[in-house]
Amino acid sequence: MHDIIIIGGGAAGLSAAKEAYDPGLKILIIEREAQLGGILRQCIHNGFGIHKYNLELTGPEYAQKTHHLLEGLNIEVLMHSTVVDIIKDDHFELTIMNPTDGEFKLTAKAIIIASGCYEKTRSQILLPGDRPAGIMSAGNAQRYLNLDGYMVGKKVFILGSGDIGLIMARRMTLEGAEVLGVAELMPYSNGLTRNIAQCLDDFDIPLYLSHTITDIVGKDRLENIVISEVDHAFNSIPGTEKTFEVDTLLLSVGLVPDIQMFESLQFHTSPLPGRSSISIFKPRSMDALRAAMLYTFMTLLTGSVKKVKKPDDMQKCMLKMSSNPPPLNRWNPVKTSAMSCLNALIMKIKMRPFSFH
Amino acid sequence: MSVKSMICIVCPVGCHIDVDEQSLEVTGNRCPRGAVYGKKELTDPRRMLTTTVIINSHLQRRLPVKTTDDIPKGLLFKAMEEINKITVKVPVQSGDILLKNLLNTGVDIVSTMSLEI
């Protein structure tokens, strides 16, 4: 039986492990990939750690620095392993799979889910048109390019002006692709202004605000996309169509927390579709540790900076939260860039171990 | 007297700054680094470059690298050509110098990831 099992060995999981660490606790991190660091490993651009380390690091450097904080601490790590189910009884029972041991179970008094986000797909934003190859999420393209070494396209268009999209516009351009433009549904960009400057303006890549894709044409590989201007109700305006001949479309249209695992744990879930599903334990089943855990989870989602030190505070905090769910706009995937999201995760997790009953 | 408006890229705040083209006086910056950036952007614009190179690791096919300092903006594509000639063998440590004095800029290319196998 572990005291704490942390699901996910990325920025949030590693930071959570460090904050939760106590020599008397048996802590395990479960990571599905071959290395720790999560998405930071593919974010090869610099700009990480300005607040935390007062340094301008690349993603892999930030991951390594965070990993080094755990050196010498007695924290177990289980690599190549995926959690496929969680059951909550007196304790948590996790069903885990990996290539060497197959399926097996581990138990823990507490779990921290730090499994990150997944990117919204084409079907989640209901893009019309054909379904050829060459349409993928910007983060996927980033992984293919930066870790796997595949150039995903030569003539590229990007939908969504979130930071991943902007970073990929520059990255693809530097690698020799032609990025014809970035379309953004909103009248403003969701990315950092400095990313507009250094990723688009530096390379003369046009940004089409209040535009969206209204048609996709391609038999096997993507051939054309059509973008149209939208009015204030986001309806496309006829006569404003522009056609771009491209072989690749990258989608940078938002992130959704990967918290499917919570579904078996009896939560109240936010009814807002496609957004962060903020889940809350039923108050009667709370003890200090669960509250602490949940607080960490809530903090992951909401980016709340409130520090709660005593179990009593936790209880109060919990009761307050459960009777009055936090405003969802604090963690708005549309407005939160991947980078600032990661930074928020890293900076704002504050969990201390409590005595176990 | 003309003024050039730009966005400071030094930190995520992204101040909108104005730089006087004659006196190189910077306004709108919320920290001293913005003044340095504004001046430099008009006289000698520079950028950090991060990219990847080939590596023979079992774990991944590309190794992320960066310039040790910013390089002239006009050299970015030439620098990419040079960097793309690099191949690296494991083991490699984060911070290992892979190419010295890139295009005579005095800037080196270093690994940003450690890979053992």
Tab-separated table of C-alpha atoms in Angstrom:
chain	number	residue	atom	x	y	z
A	1	MET	CA	0.000	0.000	0.000
A	2	HIS	CA	1.374	3.384	-0.998
A	3	ASP	CA	0.561	6.536	0.865
A	4	ILE	CA	0.318	8.618	-2.296
A	5	ILE	CA	0.250	7.558	-5.929
A	6	ILE	CA	0.751	10.349	-8.426
A	7	ILE	CA	-0.600	9.665	-11.902
A	8	GLY	CA	1.540	11.477	-14.452
A	9	GLY	CA	5.242	12.352	-14.375
A	10	GLY	CA	5.069	15.703	-16.108
A	11	ALA	CA	5.523	19.155	-14.676
A	12	ALA	CA	2.505	18.870	-12.375
A	13	GLY	CA	3.242	15.319	-11.221
A	14	LEU	CA	6.892	16.011	-10.431
A	15	SER	CA	6.085	19.222	-8.588
A	16	ALA	CA	3.312	17.490	-6.674
A	17	ALA	CA	5.737	14.719	-5.674
A	18	LYS	CA	8.218	17.228	-4.359
A	19	GLU	CA	5.628	19.183	-2.422
A	20	ALA	CA	3.997	16.068	-0.991
A	21	TYR	CA	7.311	14.479	-0.052
A	22	ASP	CA	7.902	13.421	3.502
A	23	PRO	CA	10.455	10.773	4.547
A	24	GLY	CA	7.696	8.851	6.287
A	25	LEU	CA	5.508	8.602	3.205
A	26	LYS	CA	5.644	5.963	0.501
A	27	ILE	CA	5.147	7.875	-2.730
A	28	LEU	CA	4.939	6.485	-6.271
A	29	ILE	CA	4.807	8.347	-9.591
A	30	ILE	CA	3.261	6.474	-12.524
A	31	GLU	CA	4.351	7.665	-15.974
A	32	ARG	CA	3.197	6.191	-19.264
A	33	GLU	CA	6.185	7.283	-21.346
A	34	ALA	CA	9.819	6.146	-21.231
A	35	GLN	CA	10.963	9.386	-19.597
A	36	LEU	CA	9.698	11.878	-17.075
A	37	GLY	CA	8.849	15.422	-18.078
A	38	GLY	CA	5.632	15.025	-20.024
A	39	ILE	CA	4.756	17.637	-22.608
A	40	LEU	CA	7.692	19.822	-21.551
A	41	ARG	CA	9.967	17.434	-23.441
A	42	GLN	CA	8.474	18.428	-26.778
A	43	CYS	CA	8.247	22.154	-25.957
A	44	ILE	CA	11.784	22.839	-27.149
A	45	HIS	CA	11.334	26.628	-27.247
A	46	ASN	CA	12.616	28.842	-24.460
A	47	GLY	CA	10.648	30.968	-22.029
A	48	PHE	CA	10.001	28.491	-19.207
A	49	GLY	CA	10.942	29.116	-15.601
A	50	ILE	CA	11.102	32.896	-15.649
A	51	HIS	CA	9.039	33.106	-12.477
A	52	LYS	CA	10.083	29.915	-10.716
A	53	TYR	CA	13.810	29.813	-11.399
A	54	ASN	CA	14.421	33.346	-12.673
A	55	LEU	CA	15.931	31.749	-15.761
A	56	GLU	CA	14.749	31.493	-19.314
A	57	LEU	CA	14.792	27.755	-19.941
A	58	THR	CA	13.582	25.521	-22.730
A	59	GLY	CA	10.917	22.933	-21.931
A	60	PRO	CA	13.343	19.983	-21.692
A	61	GLU	CA	15.672	22.001	-19.437
A	62	TYR	CA	12.769	22.954	-17.206
A	63	ALA	CA	11.686	19.306	-17.005
A	64	GLN	CA	15.187	18.210	-16.080
A	65	LYS	CA	15.522	20.913	-13.431
A	66	THR	CA	12.192	19.915	-11.897
A	67	HIS	CA	13.270	16.253	-12.014
A	68	HIS	CA	16.541	17.107	-10.246
A	69	LEU	CA	14.584	18.521	-7.327
A	70	LEU	CA	13.501	14.947	-6.595
A	71	GLU	CA	17.026	13.528	-6.575
A	72	GLY	CA	17.915	11.876	-3.310
A	73	LEU	CA	14.288	11.755	-2.222
A	74	ASN	CA	12.795	8.340	-1.699
A	75	ILE	CA	10.150	8.557	-4.407
A	76	GLU	CA	9.419	5.505	-6.539
A	77	VAL	CA	8.789	5.879	-10.252
A	78	LEU	CA	6.953	3.381	-12.440
A	79	MET	CA	7.670	4.048	-16.117
A	80	HIS	CA	5.921	2.802	-19.270
A	81	SER	CA	2.778	2.292	-17.226
A	82	THR	CA	-0.775	3.433	-17.758
A	83	VAL	CA	-3.526	3.616	-15.186
A	84	VAL	CA	-6.655	2.155	-16.722
A	85	ASP	CA	-9.041	2.193	-13.778
A	86	ILE	CA	-9.432	3.628	-10.300
A	87	ILE	CA	-11.791	2.256	-7.694
A	88	LYS	CA	-12.381	4.038	-4.395
A	89	ASP	CA	-13.243	1.950	-1.376
A	90	ASP	CA	-11.522	2.448	1.969
A	91	HIS	CA	-8.510	3.308	-0.144
A	92	PHE	CA	-7.846	3.765	-3.834
A	93	GLU	CA	-7.289	0.686	-5.961
A	94	LEU	CA	-5.581	1.412	-9.281
A	95	THR	CA	-5.526	-0.968	-12.220
A	96	ILE	CA	-2.291	-0.424	-14.119
A	97	MET	CA	-0.908	-1.873	-17.340
A	98	ASN	CA	2.621	-2.007	-18.721
A	99	PRO	CA	4.532	-4.114	-21.278
A	100	THR	CA	6.505	-6.155	-18.720
A	101	ASP	CA	3.955	-6.929	-16.013
A	102	GLY	CA	0.727	-6.821	-17.999
A	103	GLU	CA	-2.227	-5.832	-15.868
A	104	PHE	CA	-1.820	-5.448	-12.124
A	105	LYS	CA	-3.248	-3.566	-9.183
A	106	LEU	CA	-1.763	-1.136	-6.659
A	107	THR	CA	-3.423	0.495	-3.699
A	108	ALA	CA	-2.927	3.915	-2.197
A	109	LYS	CA	-4.318	5.996	0.610
A	110	ALA	CA	-4.389	9.019	-1.667
A	111	ILE	CA	-3.943	9.721	-5.337
A	112	ILE	CA	-3.001	12.855	-7.210
A	113	ILE	CA	-4.143	12.951	-10.791
A	114	ALA	CA	-1.661	15.000	-12.781
A	115	SER	CA	-2.432	13.510	-16.155
A	116	GLY	CA	-2.590	16.807	-17.997
A	117	CYS	CA	-4.762	17.736	-20.922
A	118	TYR	CA	-5.543	16.524	-24.369
A	119	GLU	CA	-6.046	18.754	-27.345
A	120	LYS	CA	-9.444	19.353	-28.826
A	121	THR	CA	-9.925	17.487	-32.048
A	122	ARG	CA	-11.501	18.394	-35.325
A	123	SER	CA	-14.776	16.715	-34.385
A	124	GLN	CA	-14.986	18.598	-31.102
A	125	ILE	CA	-15.131	21.900	-32.935
A	126	LEU	CA	-17.313	20.517	-35.748
A	127	LEU	CA	-15.118	21.477	-38.691
A	128	PRO	CA	-16.974	20.951	-41.972
A	129	GLY	CA	-15.720	19.426	-45.221
A	130	ASP	CA	-13.745	16.417	-46.433
A	131	ARG	CA	-11.680	14.233	-44.132
A	132	PRO	CA	-8.303	13.863	-45.844
A	133	ALA	CA	-4.915	13.195	-44.237
A	134	GLY	CA	-2.929	16.217	-43.138
A	135	ILE	CA	-5.183	17.563	-40.407
A	136	MET	CA	-3.831	17.238	-36.894
A	137	SER	CA	-3.551	19.041	-33.603
A	138	ALA	CA	-0.646	21.445	-33.184
A	139	GLY	CA	0.705	19.558	-30.172
A	140	ASN	CA	0.720	16.308	-32.115
A	141	ALA	CA	2.628	17.991	-34.921
A	142	GLN	CA	5.029	19.352	-32.314
A	143	ARG	CA	5.720	15.873	-31.040
A	144	TYR	CA	6.159	14.411	-34.526
A	145	LEU	CA	8.571	17.193	-35.434
A	146	ASN	CA	10.555	17.697	-32.233
A	147	LEU	CA	10.846	14.159	-30.886
A	148	ASP	CA	10.068	11.781	-33.735
A	149	GLY	CA	11.749	13.812	-36.471
A	150	TYR	CA	8.907	13.911	-38.985
A	151	MET	CA	8.179	17.020	-41.010
A	152	VAL	CA	4.395	17.001	-41.027
A	153	GLY	CA	3.798	19.287	-44.016
A	154	LYS	CA	5.167	21.789	-46.496
A	155	LYS	CA	2.327	24.253	-46.889
A	156	VAL	CA	0.621	24.782	-43.603
A	157	PHE	CA	-2.373	26.661	-42.248
A	158	ILE	CA	-3.131	26.939	-38.550
A	159	LEU	CA	-6.556	27.259	-36.966
A	160	GLY	CA	-6.536	28.846	-33.522
A	161	SER	CA	-4.088	31.397	-32.203
A	162	GLY	CA	-3.303	29.715	-28.907
A	163	ASP	CA	0.356	29.607	-27.979
A	164	ILE	CA	0.920	26.064	-29.268
A	165	GLY	CA	-0.351	27.169	-32.674
A	166	LEU	CA	1.849	30.268	-32.695
A	167	ILE	CA	4.922	28.349	-31.558
A	168	MET	CA	4.302	25.763	-34.274
A	169	ALA	CA	3.917	28.484	-36.917
A	170	ARG	CA	7.476	29.612	-36.159
A	171	ARG	CA	8.824	26.109	-35.772
A	172	MET	CA	7.414	24.898	-39.104
A	173	THR	CA	8.687	28.053	-40.835
A	174	LEU	CA	12.212	27.595	-39.458
A	175	GLU	CA	12.166	23.980	-40.642
A	176	GLY	CA	11.391	25.134	-44.174
A	177	ALA	CA	7.607	24.896	-44.388
A	178	GLU	CA	5.506	27.738	-45.686
A	179	VAL	CA	2.920	28.827	-43.127
A	180	LEU	CA	0.213	30.652	-45.054
A	181	GLY	CA	-1.685	32.011	-42.093
A	182	VAL	CA	-3.319	31.601	-38.717
A	183	ALA	CA	-7.094	31.997	-38.352
A	184	GLU	CA	-8.684	32.924	-35.033
A	185	LEU	CA	-12.424	32.800	-34.366
A	186	MET	CA	-12.278	35.512	-31.720
A	187	PRO	CA	-11.554	39.167	-32.516
A	188	TYR	CA	-8.386	38.840	-30.429
A	189	SER	CA	-5.640	36.266	-30.126
A	190	ASN	CA	-5.516	33.874	-27.214
A	191	GLY	CA	-1.750	33.666	-27.356
A	192	LEU	CA	0.802	35.783	-25.562
A	193	THR	CA	1.425	39.024	-27.408
A	194	ARG	CA	5.118	38.253	-27.458
A	195	ASN	CA	4.353	35.049	-29.336
A	196	ILE	CA	2.383	37.045	-31.900
A	197	ALA	CA	5.465	39.255	-32.274
A	198	GLN	CA	8.199	36.626	-32.347
A	199	CYS	CA	6.339	33.753	-34.008
A	200	LEU	CA	4.093	35.487	-36.563
A	201	ASP	CA	5.323	39.064	-37.143
A	202	ASP	CA	8.977	38.011	-37.357
A	203	PHE	CA	8.137	35.736	-40.275
A	204	ASP	CA	5.363	37.840	-41.861
A	205	ILE	CA	2.732	35.203	-41.164
A	206	PRO	CA	-0.733	36.797	-41.394
A	207	LEU	CA	-3.186	36.458	-38.501
A	208	TYR	CA	-6.838	36.444	-39.552
A	209	LEU	CA	-8.886	37.510	-36.534
A	210	SER	CA	-12.651	36.811	-36.483
A	211	HIS	CA	-12.142	34.101	-39.090
A	212	THR	CA	-12.832	30.388	-39.094
A	213	ILE	CA	-12.600	27.474	-41.482
A	214	THR	CA	-15.763	26.964	-43.491
A	215	ASP	CA	-14.622	24.238	-45.868
A	216	ILE	CA	-11.934	21.589	-46.152
A	217	VAL	CA	-11.192	20.043	-49.554
A	218	GLY	CA	-8.993	17.030	-50.240
A	219	LYS	CA	-9.325	13.483	-51.497
A	220	ASP	CA	-6.388	11.632	-49.939
A	221	ARG	CA	-4.242	14.495	-48.696
A	222	LEU	CA	-5.521	17.935	-47.758
A	223	GLU	CA	-5.636	20.193	-50.828
A	224	ASN	CA	-7.487	23.389	-49.930
A	225	ILE	CA	-9.053	25.088	-46.977
A	226	VAL	CA	-11.559	27.920	-47.094
A	227	ILE	CA	-11.743	30.495	-44.321
A	228	SER	CA	-14.515	33.043	-43.822
A	229	GLU	CA	-14.935	36.048	-41.615
A	230	VAL	CA	-17.450	35.643	-38.780
A	231	ASP	CA	-19.853	38.156	-37.276
A	232	HIS	CA	-20.216	38.854	-33.558
A	233	ALA	CA	-22.391	35.736	-33.183
A	234	PHE	CA	-19.637	33.655	-34.866
A	235	ASN	CA	-21.754	33.042	-37.988
A	236	SER	CA	-19.706	33.064	-41.171
A	237	ILE	CA	-20.326	36.047	-43.440
A	238	PRO	CA	-21.055	35.008	-47.066
A	239	GLY	CA	-18.783	36.616	-49.623
A	240	THR	CA	-15.752	36.798	-47.313
A	241	GLU	CA	-14.330	33.387	-48.273
A	242	LYS	CA	-10.595	33.042	-48.864
A	243	THR	CA	-9.095	29.829	-50.226
A	244	PHE	CA	-5.621	28.581	-49.285
A	245	GLU	CA	-3.832	25.782	-51.080
A	246	VAL	CA	-2.246	23.815	-48.243
A	247	ASP	CA	-1.266	20.218	-47.494
A	248	THR	CA	-1.469	20.488	-43.722
A	249	LEU	CA	-3.859	22.027	-41.213
A	250	LEU	CA	-2.833	22.322	-37.582
A	251	LEU	CA	-5.488	22.807	-34.922
A	252	SER	CA	-4.685	24.837	-31.834
A	253	VAL	CA	-8.212	25.181	-30.545
A	254	GLY	CA	-8.048	24.459	-26.860
A	255	LEU	CA	-7.220	21.860	-24.256
A	256	VAL	CA	-9.454	19.606	-22.211
A	257	PRO	CA	-8.290	18.126	-18.880
A	258	ASP	CA	-7.689	14.388	-19.168
A	259	ILE	CA	-9.715	13.322	-16.146
A	260	GLN	CA	-11.713	10.382	-17.463
A	261	MET	CA	-10.195	8.388	-14.646
A	262	PHE	CA	-12.268	10.356	-12.176
A	263	GLU	CA	-15.525	9.151	-13.613
A	264	SER	CA	-15.710	6.090	-11.392
A	265	LEU	CA	-15.076	8.180	-8.286
A	266	GLN	CA	-18.485	9.751	-7.753
A	267	PHE	CA	-17.881	13.363	-8.479
A	268	HIS	CA	-20.042	16.279	-9.220
A	269	THR	CA	-18.890	17.446	-12.611
A	270	SER	CA	-19.223	20.807	-14.246
A	271	PRO	CA	-22.096	20.742	-16.718
A	272	LEU	CA	-20.261	23.050	-19.120
A	273	PRO	CA	-19.488	20.890	-22.161
A	274	GLY	CA	-16.046	20.736	-23.650
A	275	ARG	CA	-14.552	22.843	-20.903
A	276	SER	CA	-12.731	21.950	-17.760
A	277	SER	CA	-14.818	19.528	-15.806
A	278	ILE	CA	-14.230	20.587	-12.254
A	279	SER	CA	-15.147	17.766	-9.967
A	280	ILE	CA	-15.835	17.807	-6.288
A	281	PHE	CA	-15.925	15.071	-3.673
A	282	LYS	CA	-19.127	14.676	-1.756
A	283	PRO	CA	-18.461	16.503	1.529
A	284	ARG	CA	-19.450	13.631	3.823
A	285	SER	CA	-16.664	11.406	2.517
A	286	MET	CA	-13.955	13.941	3.219
A	287	ASP	CA	-11.154	13.643	5.633
A	288	ALA	CA	-8.177	15.914	5.867
A	289	LEU	CA	-6.051	13.950	3.466
A	290	ARG	CA	-8.694	13.620	0.843
A	291	ALA	CA	-9.356	17.291	1.197
A	292	ALA	CA	-5.687	18.012	0.781
A	293	MET	CA	-5.563	15.835	-2.272
A	294	LEU	CA	-8.623	17.322	-3.722
A	295	TYR	CA	-7.330	20.754	-2.995
A	296	THR	CA	-4.266	19.923	-5.020
A	297	PHE	CA	-6.430	18.700	-7.822
A	298	MET	CA	-8.632	21.744	-7.610
A	299	THR	CA	-5.562	23.905	-7.598
A	300	LEU	CA	-4.328	22.166	-10.696
A	301	LEU	CA	-7.523	23.029	-12.438
A	302	THR	CA	-8.318	26.444	-11.124
A	303	GLY	CA	-4.842	27.835	-10.700
A	304	SER	CA	-5.912	29.158	-7.343
A	305	VAL	CA	-3.022	30.636	-5.400
A	306	LYS	CA	-4.632	30.385	-2.009
A	307	LYS	CA	-2.386	28.510	0.365
A	308	VAL	CA	-4.121	26.260	2.816
A	309	LYS	CA	-1.928	25.001	5.578
A	310	LYS	CA	-4.019	23.296	8.244
A	311	PRO	CA	-6.416	20.399	7.760
A	312	ASP	CA	-9.147	22.532	9.269
A	313	ASP	CA	-8.627	25.100	6.593
A	314	MET	CA	-8.806	22.332	4.053
A	315	GLN	CA	-12.154	21.226	5.381
A	316	LYS	CA	-13.466	24.747	5.308
A	317	CYS	CA	-12.054	25.309	1.890
A	318	MET	CA	-13.644	22.100	0.687
A	319	LEU	CA	-17.038	22.847	2.108
A	320	LYS	CA	-16.921	26.260	0.591
A	321	MET	CA	-15.963	24.856	-2.748
A	322	SER	CA	-18.556	22.139	-2.745
A	323	SER	CA	-21.383	24.479	-1.866
A	324	ASN	CA	-20.097	27.153	-4.147
A	325	PRO	CA	-18.200	25.785	-7.154
A	326	PRO	CA	-15.318	27.975	-8.264
A	327	PRO	CA	-15.867	30.145	-11.307
A	328	LEU	CA	-14.950	28.213	-14.408
A	329	ASN	CA	-13.321	31.115	-16.134
A	330	ARG	CA	-10.350	30.751	-13.812
A	331	TRP	CA	-9.333	27.771	-15.850
A	332	ASN	CA	-10.525	28.520	-19.297
A	333	PRO	CA	-8.819	26.328	-21.889
A	334	VAL	CA	-9.472	28.878	-24.584
A	335	LYS	CA	-7.745	31.662	-22.742
A	336	THR	CA	-5.055	29.646	-21.025
A	337	SER	CA	-2.001	29.007	-23.085
A	338	ALA	CA	-0.266	25.690	-22.724
A	339	MET	CA	2.818	27.383	-21.386
A	340	SER	CA	1.151	29.590	-18.838
A	341	CYS	CA	-0.987	26.615	-17.915
A	342	LEU	CA	2.101	24.558	-17.198
A	343	ASN	CA	3.622	27.408	-15.271
A	344	ALA	CA	0.439	27.771	-13.304
A	345	LEU	CA	0.491	24.085	-12.499
A	346	ILE	CA	4.058	24.182	-11.369
A	347	MET	CA	3.875	27.338	-9.330
A	348	LYS	CA	0.608	26.834	-7.656
A	349	ILE	CA	0.535	23.297	-6.353
A	350	LYS	CA	0.859	23.504	-2.614
A	351	MET	CA	0.217	20.306	-0.784
A	352	ARG	CA	1.612	19.189	2.539
A	353	PRO	CA	1.322	15.692	3.939
A	354	PHE	CA	-0.980	15.171	6.873
A	355	SER	CA	-1.163	12.413	9.419
A	356	PHE	CA	-3.184	9.486	8.220
A	357	HIS	CA	-6.125	8.191	10.190
B	1	MET	CA	10.632	62.436	-35.569
B	2	SER	CA	9.071	59.032	-35.950
B	3	VAL	CA	8.264	56.458	-33.351
B	4	LYS	CA	8.291	52.719	-33.873
B	5	SER	CA	5.699	50.693	-31.945
B	6	MET	CA	6.478	47.123	-31.044
B	7	ILE	CA	5.759	44.386	-28.548
B	8	CYS	CA	8.500	43.576	-26.084
B	9	ILE	CA	9.314	39.849	-26.245
B	10	VAL	CA	11.554	39.695	-23.190
B	11	CYS	CA	8.934	38.177	-20.883
B	12	PRO	CA	5.342	36.909	-21.053
B	13	VAL	CA	3.905	40.297	-20.050
B	14	GLY	CA	4.511	41.547	-23.597
B	15	CYS	CA	4.538	45.320	-23.075
B	16	HIS	CA	3.528	47.510	-25.999
B	17	ILE	CA	6.500	49.828	-26.282
B	18	ASP	CA	7.315	52.832	-28.468
B	19	VAL	CA	10.864	53.506	-29.564
B	20	ASP	CA	11.904	56.920	-30.857
B	21	GLU	CA	13.861	56.239	-34.047
B	22	GLN	CA	16.257	59.178	-33.509
B	23	SER	CA	16.927	59.257	-29.800
B	24	LEU	CA	16.216	55.534	-29.273
B	25	GLU	CA	14.226	56.505	-26.203
B	26	VAL	CA	11.812	53.759	-25.134
B	27	THR	CA	8.402	54.443	-23.567
B	28	GLY	CA	5.669	52.075	-22.409
B	29	ASN	CA	8.054	49.512	-20.937
B	30	ARG	CA	7.271	48.308	-17.452
B	31	CYS	CA	10.804	47.180	-16.644
B	32	PRO	CA	14.362	48.136	-17.588
B	33	ARG	CA	14.756	45.058	-19.785
B	34	GLY	CA	12.121	46.519	-22.095
B	35	ALA	CA	14.245	49.627	-22.681
B	36	VAL	CA	17.241	47.478	-23.605
B	37	TYR	CA	15.102	45.333	-25.895
B	38	GLY	CA	13.496	48.328	-27.657
B	39	LYS	CA	16.855	49.917	-28.403
B	40	LYS	CA	18.345	46.656	-29.617
B	41	GLU	CA	15.325	45.801	-31.749
B	42	LEU	CA	15.832	48.985	-33.780
B	43	THR	CA	19.613	48.821	-34.050
B	44	ASP	CA	20.465	45.109	-33.969
B	45	PRO	CA	17.454	42.793	-33.674
B	46	ARG	CA	18.380	39.434	-32.194
B	47	ARG	CA	16.603	36.189	-31.346
B	48	MET	CA	17.305	33.018	-29.434
B	49	LEU	CA	17.046	29.981	-31.692
B	50	THR	CA	15.798	26.609	-30.491
B	51	THR	CA	15.567	23.620	-32.812
B	52	THR	CA	16.502	19.928	-32.953
B	53	VAL	CA	19.305	17.797	-34.417
B	54	ILE	CA	19.647	14.133	-35.346
B	55	ILE	CA	20.581	11.754	-32.516
B	56	ASN	CA	21.066	7.976	-32.431
B	57	SER	CA	19.074	7.535	-29.215
B	58	HIS	CA	16.767	4.572	-28.648
B	59	LEU	CA	14.273	6.900	-27.059
B	60	GLN	CA	13.785	9.566	-29.702
B	61	ARG	CA	15.096	10.607	-33.080
B	62	ARG	CA	15.760	14.283	-32.409
B	63	LEU	CA	17.747	16.070	-29.714
B	64	PRO	CA	16.551	19.557	-28.739
B	65	VAL	CA	19.241	22.250	-28.917
B	66	LYS	CA	19.520	26.004	-28.442
B	67	THR	CA	21.838	28.907	-29.056
B	68	THR	CA	23.741	29.943	-25.935
B	69	ASP	CA	22.782	33.552	-26.622
B	70	ASP	CA	20.643	35.448	-29.081
B	71	ILE	CA	21.875	35.734	-32.676
B	72	PRO	CA	21.125	38.373	-35.334
B	73	LYS	CA	17.575	37.899	-36.579
B	74	GLY	CA	18.732	37.894	-40.199
B	75	LEU	CA	20.887	34.818	-39.571
B	76	LEU	CA	18.085	32.557	-38.315
B	77	PHE	CA	17.620	30.579	-41.528
B	78	LYS	CA	21.359	30.325	-42.212
B	79	ALA	CA	21.814	29.117	-38.654
B	80	MET	CA	19.145	26.454	-39.214
B	81	GLU	CA	21.110	25.185	-42.217
B	82	GLU	CA	24.279	24.915	-40.143
B	83	ILE	CA	22.558	23.301	-37.197
B	84	ASN	CA	20.846	20.753	-39.432
B	85	LYS	CA	24.288	19.402	-40.382
B	86	ILE	CA	24.934	18.333	-36.777
B	87	THR	CA	24.481	14.707	-35.763
B	88	VAL	CA	24.932	13.646	-32.147
B	89	LYS	CA	25.686	10.301	-30.539
B	90	VAL	CA	24.488	9.294	-27.085
B	91	PRO	CA	25.288	9.788	-24.289
B	92	VAL	CA	24.746	13.517	-24.297
B	93	GLN	CA	24.201	15.896	-21.393
B	94	SER	CA	22.077	19.002	-21.296
B	95	GLY	CA	24.503	21.884	-21.839
B	96	ASP	CA	27.024	19.911	-23.945
B	97	ILE	CA	28.448	22.129	-26.701
B	98	LEU	CA	27.612	20.634	-30.096
B	99	LEU	CA	28.832	23.449	-32.368
B	100	LYS	CA	31.198	26.265	-31.460
B	101	ASN	CA	30.977	29.825	-32.753
B	102	LEU	CA	27.936	29.439	-34.977
B	103	LEU	CA	28.424	31.513	-38.180
B	104	ASN	CA	31.129	33.548	-36.393
B	105	THR	CA	28.600	34.991	-33.983
B	106	GLY	CA	30.523	33.839	-30.941
B	107	VAL	CA	27.428	31.886	-29.963
B	108	ASP	CA	27.516	28.108	-29.441
B	109	ILE	CA	24.884	25.456	-29.988
B	110	VAL	CA	24.224	23.355	-26.885
B	111	SER	CA	22.043	20.360	-26.119
B	112	THR	CA	19.025	21.089	-23.921
B	113	MET	CA	18.311	17.476	-22.994
B	114	SER	CA	20.292	14.635	-21.453
B	115	LEU	CA	19.959	11.273	-23.163
B	116	GLU	CA	21.882	8.228	-21.977
B	117	ILE	CA	20.739	5.550	-24.413
